[in-house]
Coordinates of C-alpha atoms and ligand atoms in Angstrom, one line a residue:
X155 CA 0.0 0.0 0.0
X156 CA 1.3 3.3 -0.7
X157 CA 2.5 5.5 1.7
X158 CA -0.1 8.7 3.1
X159 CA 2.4 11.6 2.7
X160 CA 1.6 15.3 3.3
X161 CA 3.0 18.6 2.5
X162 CA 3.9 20.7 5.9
X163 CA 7.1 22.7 5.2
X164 CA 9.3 22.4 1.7
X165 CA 11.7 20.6 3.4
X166 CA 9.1 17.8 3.4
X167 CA 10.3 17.3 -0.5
X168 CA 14.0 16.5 -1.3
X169 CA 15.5 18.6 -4.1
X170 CA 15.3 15.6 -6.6
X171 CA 11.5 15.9 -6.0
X172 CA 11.6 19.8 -5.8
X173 CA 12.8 20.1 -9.3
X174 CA 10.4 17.3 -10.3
X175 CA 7.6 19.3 -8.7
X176 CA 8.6 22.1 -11.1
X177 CA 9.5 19.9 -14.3
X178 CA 5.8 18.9 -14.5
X179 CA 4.3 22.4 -13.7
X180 CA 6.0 23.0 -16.5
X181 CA 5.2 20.4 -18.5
X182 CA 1.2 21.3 -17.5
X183 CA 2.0 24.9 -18.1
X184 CA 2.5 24.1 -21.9
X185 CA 0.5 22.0 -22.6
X186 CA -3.0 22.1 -20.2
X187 CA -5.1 20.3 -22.3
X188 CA -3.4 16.9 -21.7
X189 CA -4.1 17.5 -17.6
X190 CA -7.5 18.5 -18.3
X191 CA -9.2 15.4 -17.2
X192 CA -6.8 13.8 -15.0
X193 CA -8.5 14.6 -11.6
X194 CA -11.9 13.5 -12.6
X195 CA -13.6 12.1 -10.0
X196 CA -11.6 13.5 -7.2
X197 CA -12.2 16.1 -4.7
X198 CA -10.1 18.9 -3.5
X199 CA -11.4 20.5 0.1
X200 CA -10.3 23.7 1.2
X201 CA -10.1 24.4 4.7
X202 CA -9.3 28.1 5.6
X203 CA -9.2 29.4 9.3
X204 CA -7.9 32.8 7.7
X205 CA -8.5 35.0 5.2
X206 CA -6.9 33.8 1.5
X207 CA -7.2 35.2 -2.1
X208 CA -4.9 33.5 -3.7
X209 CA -4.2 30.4 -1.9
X210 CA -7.4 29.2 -1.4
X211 CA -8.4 30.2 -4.8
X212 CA -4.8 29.0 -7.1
X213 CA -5.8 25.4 -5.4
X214 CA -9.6 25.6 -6.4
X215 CA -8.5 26.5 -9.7
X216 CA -5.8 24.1 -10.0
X217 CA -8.5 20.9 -9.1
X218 CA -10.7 22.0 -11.5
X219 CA -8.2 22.7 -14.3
X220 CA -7.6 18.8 -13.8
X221 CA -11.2 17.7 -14.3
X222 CA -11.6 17.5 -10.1
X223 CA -14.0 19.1 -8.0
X224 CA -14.0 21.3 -4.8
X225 CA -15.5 21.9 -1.7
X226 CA -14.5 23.6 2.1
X227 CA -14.5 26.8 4.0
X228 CA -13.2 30.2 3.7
X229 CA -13.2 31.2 7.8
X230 CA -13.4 29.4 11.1
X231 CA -17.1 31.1 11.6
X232 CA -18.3 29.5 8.7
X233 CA -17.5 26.0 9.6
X234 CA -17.9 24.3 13.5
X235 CA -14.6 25.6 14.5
X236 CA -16.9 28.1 15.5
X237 CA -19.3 25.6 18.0
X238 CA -15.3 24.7 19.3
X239 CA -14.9 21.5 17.4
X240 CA -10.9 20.5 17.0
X241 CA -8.5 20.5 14.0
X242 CA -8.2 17.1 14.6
X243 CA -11.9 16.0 14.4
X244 CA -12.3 18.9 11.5
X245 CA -9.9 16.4 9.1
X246 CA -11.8 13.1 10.3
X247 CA -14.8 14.4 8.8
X248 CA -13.1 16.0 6.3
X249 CA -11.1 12.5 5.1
X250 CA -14.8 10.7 4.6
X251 CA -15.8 13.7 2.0
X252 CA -12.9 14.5 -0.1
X253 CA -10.0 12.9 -1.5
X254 CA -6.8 15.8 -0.3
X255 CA -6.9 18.5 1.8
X256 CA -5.2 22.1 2.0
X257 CA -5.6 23.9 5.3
X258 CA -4.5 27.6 6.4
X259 CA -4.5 28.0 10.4
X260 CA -4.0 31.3 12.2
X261 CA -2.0 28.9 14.8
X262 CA 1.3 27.7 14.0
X263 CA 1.3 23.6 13.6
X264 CA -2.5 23.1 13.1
X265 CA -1.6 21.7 9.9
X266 CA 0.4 19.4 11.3
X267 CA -1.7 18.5 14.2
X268 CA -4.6 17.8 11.1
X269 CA -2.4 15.5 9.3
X270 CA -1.8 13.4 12.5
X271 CA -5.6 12.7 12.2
X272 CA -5.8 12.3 8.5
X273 CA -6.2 9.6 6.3
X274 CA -5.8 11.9 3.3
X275 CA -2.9 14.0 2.1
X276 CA -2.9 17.7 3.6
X277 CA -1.5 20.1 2.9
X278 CA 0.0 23.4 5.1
X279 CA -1.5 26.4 3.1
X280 CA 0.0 28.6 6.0
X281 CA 0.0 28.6 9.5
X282 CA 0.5 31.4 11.4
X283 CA 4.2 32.9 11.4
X284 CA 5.9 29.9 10.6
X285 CA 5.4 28.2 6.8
X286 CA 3.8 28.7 3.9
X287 CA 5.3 25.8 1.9
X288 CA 3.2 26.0 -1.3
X289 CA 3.9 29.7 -1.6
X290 CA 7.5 28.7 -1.8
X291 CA 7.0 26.1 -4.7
X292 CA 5.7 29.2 -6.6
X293 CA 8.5 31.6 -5.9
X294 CA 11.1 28.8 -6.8
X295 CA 9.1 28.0 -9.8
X296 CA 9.0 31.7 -10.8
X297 CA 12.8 32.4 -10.0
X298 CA 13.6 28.9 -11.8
X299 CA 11.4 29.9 -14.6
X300 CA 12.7 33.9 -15.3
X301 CA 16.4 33.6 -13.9
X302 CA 16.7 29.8 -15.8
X303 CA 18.6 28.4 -12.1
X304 CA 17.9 28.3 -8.6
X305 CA 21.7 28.3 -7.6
X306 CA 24.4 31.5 -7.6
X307 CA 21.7 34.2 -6.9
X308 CA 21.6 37.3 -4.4
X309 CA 18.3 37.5 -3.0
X310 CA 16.8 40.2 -0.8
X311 CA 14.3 39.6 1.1
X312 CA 12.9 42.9 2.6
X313 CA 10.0 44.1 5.1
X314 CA 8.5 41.8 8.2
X315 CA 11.1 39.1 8.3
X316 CA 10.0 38.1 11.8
X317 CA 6.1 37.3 10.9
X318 CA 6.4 36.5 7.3
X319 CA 6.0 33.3 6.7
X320 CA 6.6 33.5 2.7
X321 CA 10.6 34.5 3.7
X322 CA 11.1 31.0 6.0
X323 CA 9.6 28.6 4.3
X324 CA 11.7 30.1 1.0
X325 CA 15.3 30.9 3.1
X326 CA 15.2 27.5 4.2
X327 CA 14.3 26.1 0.3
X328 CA 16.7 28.3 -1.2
X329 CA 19.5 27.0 1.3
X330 CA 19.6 23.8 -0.7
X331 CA 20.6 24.9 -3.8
X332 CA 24.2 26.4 -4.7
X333 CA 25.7 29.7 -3.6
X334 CA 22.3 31.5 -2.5
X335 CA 23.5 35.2 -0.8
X336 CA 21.0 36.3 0.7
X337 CA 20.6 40.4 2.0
X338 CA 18.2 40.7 4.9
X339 CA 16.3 44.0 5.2
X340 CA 14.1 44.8 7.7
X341 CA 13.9 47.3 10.8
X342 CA 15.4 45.9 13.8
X343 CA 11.5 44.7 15.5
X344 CA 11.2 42.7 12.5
X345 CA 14.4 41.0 11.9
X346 CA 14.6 36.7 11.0
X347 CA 13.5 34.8 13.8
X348 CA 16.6 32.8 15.5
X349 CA 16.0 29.4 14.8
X350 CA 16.5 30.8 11.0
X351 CA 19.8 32.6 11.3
X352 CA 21.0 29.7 13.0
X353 CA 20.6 27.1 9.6
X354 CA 21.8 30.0 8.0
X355 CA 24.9 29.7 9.6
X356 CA 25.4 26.4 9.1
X357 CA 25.2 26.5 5.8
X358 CA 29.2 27.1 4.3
X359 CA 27.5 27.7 0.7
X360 CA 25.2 30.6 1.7
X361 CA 26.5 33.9 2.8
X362 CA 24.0 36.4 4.5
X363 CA 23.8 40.0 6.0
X364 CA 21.2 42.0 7.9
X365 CA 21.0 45.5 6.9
X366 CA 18.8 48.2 7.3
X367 CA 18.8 50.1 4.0
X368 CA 17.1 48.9 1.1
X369 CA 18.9 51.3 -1.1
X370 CA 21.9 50.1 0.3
X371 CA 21.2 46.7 -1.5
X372 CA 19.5 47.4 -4.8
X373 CA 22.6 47.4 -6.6
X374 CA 23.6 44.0 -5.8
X375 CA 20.7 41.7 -6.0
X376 CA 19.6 39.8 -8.5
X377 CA 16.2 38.8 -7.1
X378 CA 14.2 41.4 -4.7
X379 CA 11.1 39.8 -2.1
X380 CA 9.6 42.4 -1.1
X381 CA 6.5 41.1 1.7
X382 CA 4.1 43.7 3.8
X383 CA 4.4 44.1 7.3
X384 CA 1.6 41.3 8.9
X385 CA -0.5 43.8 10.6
X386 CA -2.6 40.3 12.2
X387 CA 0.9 39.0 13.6
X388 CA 1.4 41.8 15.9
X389 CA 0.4 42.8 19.4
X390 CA -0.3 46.3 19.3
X391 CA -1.6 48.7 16.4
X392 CA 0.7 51.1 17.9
X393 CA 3.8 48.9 16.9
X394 CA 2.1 48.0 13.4
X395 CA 1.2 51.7 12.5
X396 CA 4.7 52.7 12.7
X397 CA 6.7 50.0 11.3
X398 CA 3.9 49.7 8.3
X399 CA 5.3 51.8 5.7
X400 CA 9.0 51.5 6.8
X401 CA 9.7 50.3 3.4
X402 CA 8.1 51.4 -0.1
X403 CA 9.4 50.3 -3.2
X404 CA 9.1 53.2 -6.0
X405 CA 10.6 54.0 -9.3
X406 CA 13.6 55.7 -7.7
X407 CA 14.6 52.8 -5.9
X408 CA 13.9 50.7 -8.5
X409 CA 16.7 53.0 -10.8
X410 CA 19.5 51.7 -8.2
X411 CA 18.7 48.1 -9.6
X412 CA 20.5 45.4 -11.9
X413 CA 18.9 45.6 -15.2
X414 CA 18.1 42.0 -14.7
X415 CA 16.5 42.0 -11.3
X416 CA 13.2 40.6 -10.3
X417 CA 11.0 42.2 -7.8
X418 CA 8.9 39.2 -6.5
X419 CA 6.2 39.1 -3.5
X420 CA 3.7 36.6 -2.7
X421 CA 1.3 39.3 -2.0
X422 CA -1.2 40.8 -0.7
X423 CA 0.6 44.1 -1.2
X424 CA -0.2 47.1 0.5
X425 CA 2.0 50.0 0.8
X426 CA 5.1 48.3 0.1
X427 CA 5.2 48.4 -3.5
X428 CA 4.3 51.8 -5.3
X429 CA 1.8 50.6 -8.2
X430 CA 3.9 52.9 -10.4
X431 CA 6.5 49.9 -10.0
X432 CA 3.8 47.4 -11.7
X433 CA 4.5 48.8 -15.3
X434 CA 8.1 48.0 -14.8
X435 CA 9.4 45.0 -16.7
X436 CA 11.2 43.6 -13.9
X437 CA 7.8 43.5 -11.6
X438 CA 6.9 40.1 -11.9
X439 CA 4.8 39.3 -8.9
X440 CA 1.5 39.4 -10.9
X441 CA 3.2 36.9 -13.1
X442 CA 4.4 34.9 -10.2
X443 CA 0.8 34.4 -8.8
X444 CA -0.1 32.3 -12.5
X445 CA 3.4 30.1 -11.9
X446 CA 1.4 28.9 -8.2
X447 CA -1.4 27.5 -10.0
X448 CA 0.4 25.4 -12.2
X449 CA 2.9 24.1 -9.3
X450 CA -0.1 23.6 -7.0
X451 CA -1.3 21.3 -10.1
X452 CA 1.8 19.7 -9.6
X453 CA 1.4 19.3 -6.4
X454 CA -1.9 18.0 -6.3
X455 CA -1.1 14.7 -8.7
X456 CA 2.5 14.0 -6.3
X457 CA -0.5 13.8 -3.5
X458 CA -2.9 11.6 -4.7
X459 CA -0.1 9.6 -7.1
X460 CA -1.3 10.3 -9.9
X461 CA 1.1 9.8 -13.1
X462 CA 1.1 10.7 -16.6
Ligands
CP706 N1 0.3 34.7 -1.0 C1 -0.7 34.3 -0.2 O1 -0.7 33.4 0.6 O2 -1.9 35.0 -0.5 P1 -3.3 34.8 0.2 O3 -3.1 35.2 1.6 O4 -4.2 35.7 -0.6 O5 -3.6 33.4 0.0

């Protein structure tokens, strides 16, 4: 019998299987009709404790691209969360109705706590501060995709380091792959967590520095990830209100750049990113939001072992 696996941080996937992952989004990505049926019959649910756009919606669309179906939630007060009932009897009932699961919790390890329960594949579409795994198959399918390698970049990754998700779950992908620099820019309340600077420093391929500046870095990177500050994460509005707009991205800034640079974010943007910056050709983060569709498709078939 086949193994149950489930997708709870990228470092759940090996790099063989990464690359894999992204081979076949590819592969769907040019040629859709060929995937168009291969999910019929099966159902995606979606359970959300928190608000999505794109998540919830890139894995909806990816099931149904594939001939599947879906079904779930979009808050904790529309299902019995709400009455108090537990993650882990939420997936019981969820595993008689569908045949995969992708679930975004406010508190960090719910996911993991479901899949203990589980007798279908789930996946971690976010909990709280710590992962966001399937946002990080997207930005490595994007980088992999524009820059042609994942290996010998300078990534910045700039704004709420401490709370963002998106920037762990893609530090500690990225870390696998050859010569990654990566320039850390954030105010000093939002810096990397510990328990990340401390792979980082076990890594002798990787170099990394904490700066302040983002002009200070433009000119050296080849990849820019910008992220808003996570207004939900904090304690305070006081705090949130003046660390919001700490960093904007605008057409100056983007003048001290590489010619060649990407400006990536998994969005939702706020302030972070002047919308004059969107008609630059180096903006790519609407782009980037197509490339999570078609890696969630790939995704999805790795799940349920499906081949082609
Ligand atoms: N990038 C991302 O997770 O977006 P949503 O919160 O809209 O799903």
């Amino acid at each position: 019998m086949n193994e149950l696996r489930h997708l709870m941080s990228p470092l759940d996937l090996s790099v063989e299987e990464l690359n894999a992952l992204m081979d076949t989004a590819e592969k769907i990505r040019s040629d859709p009709e060929r995937y168009a049926h291969v999910c019929d019959g099966k159902i995606l649910a979606t359970c959300f404790y928190e608000p999505s756009t794109r998540t919830r919606l890139s894995f909806e669309s990816a099931m149904l691209h594939m001939g599947g179906r879906t079904m779930g939630f979009a808050s904790a007060d529309s299902s019995s969360a709400a009455k108090g009932e537990s993650v882990a009897d939420t997936i019981r009932i969820i595993s008689c109705f569908a045949d995969i699961c992708a679930m975004r919790h406010p508190k960090e390890g719910a996911p993991m706590v479901a899949a203990a329960h589980s007798t279908i594949p789930v996946i971690n579409a976010g909990d709280g501060g710590h992962q966001h795994p399937t946002q990080t198959l997207t930005d490595l399918m994007t980088i992999r995709s524009l820059k042609g390698t994942l290996s010998g970049m300078t990534v910045g990754l700039c704004g709420d380091l401490k709370f963002g998700r998106t920037v762990h779950s893609l530090i500690q992908a990225l870390l696998r792959y050859e010569n990654v620099r990566f320039v850390m820019i954030s105010p000093e309340e939002l810096k990397l967590p510990g328990y990340i600077i401390e792979e980082l420093k076990t890594k002798p391929n990787a170099g990394f520095a904490e700066i302040t500046k983002l002009e200070e870095a433009m000119p050296m990177l080849d990849i820019l990830y910008m992220t808003r500050v996570q207004r939900e994460r904090f304690f305070n509005e006081e705090d949130y209100v003046r660390l919001k707009d700490f960093y904007i991205l605008d057409k100056k800034k983007m003048r001290l750049a590489k010619e060649d640079m990407i400006v990536l974010h998994p969005l939702p943007r706020v302030n972070e990113i002047a919308v004059e910056v969107d008609q630059d050709p180096r903006a790519k983060y609407f782009e980037q939001v197509k490339y999570g569709m078609y890696i969630r498709m790939a995704l999805i078939l790795m799940l349920l072992r499906i081949e082609i």
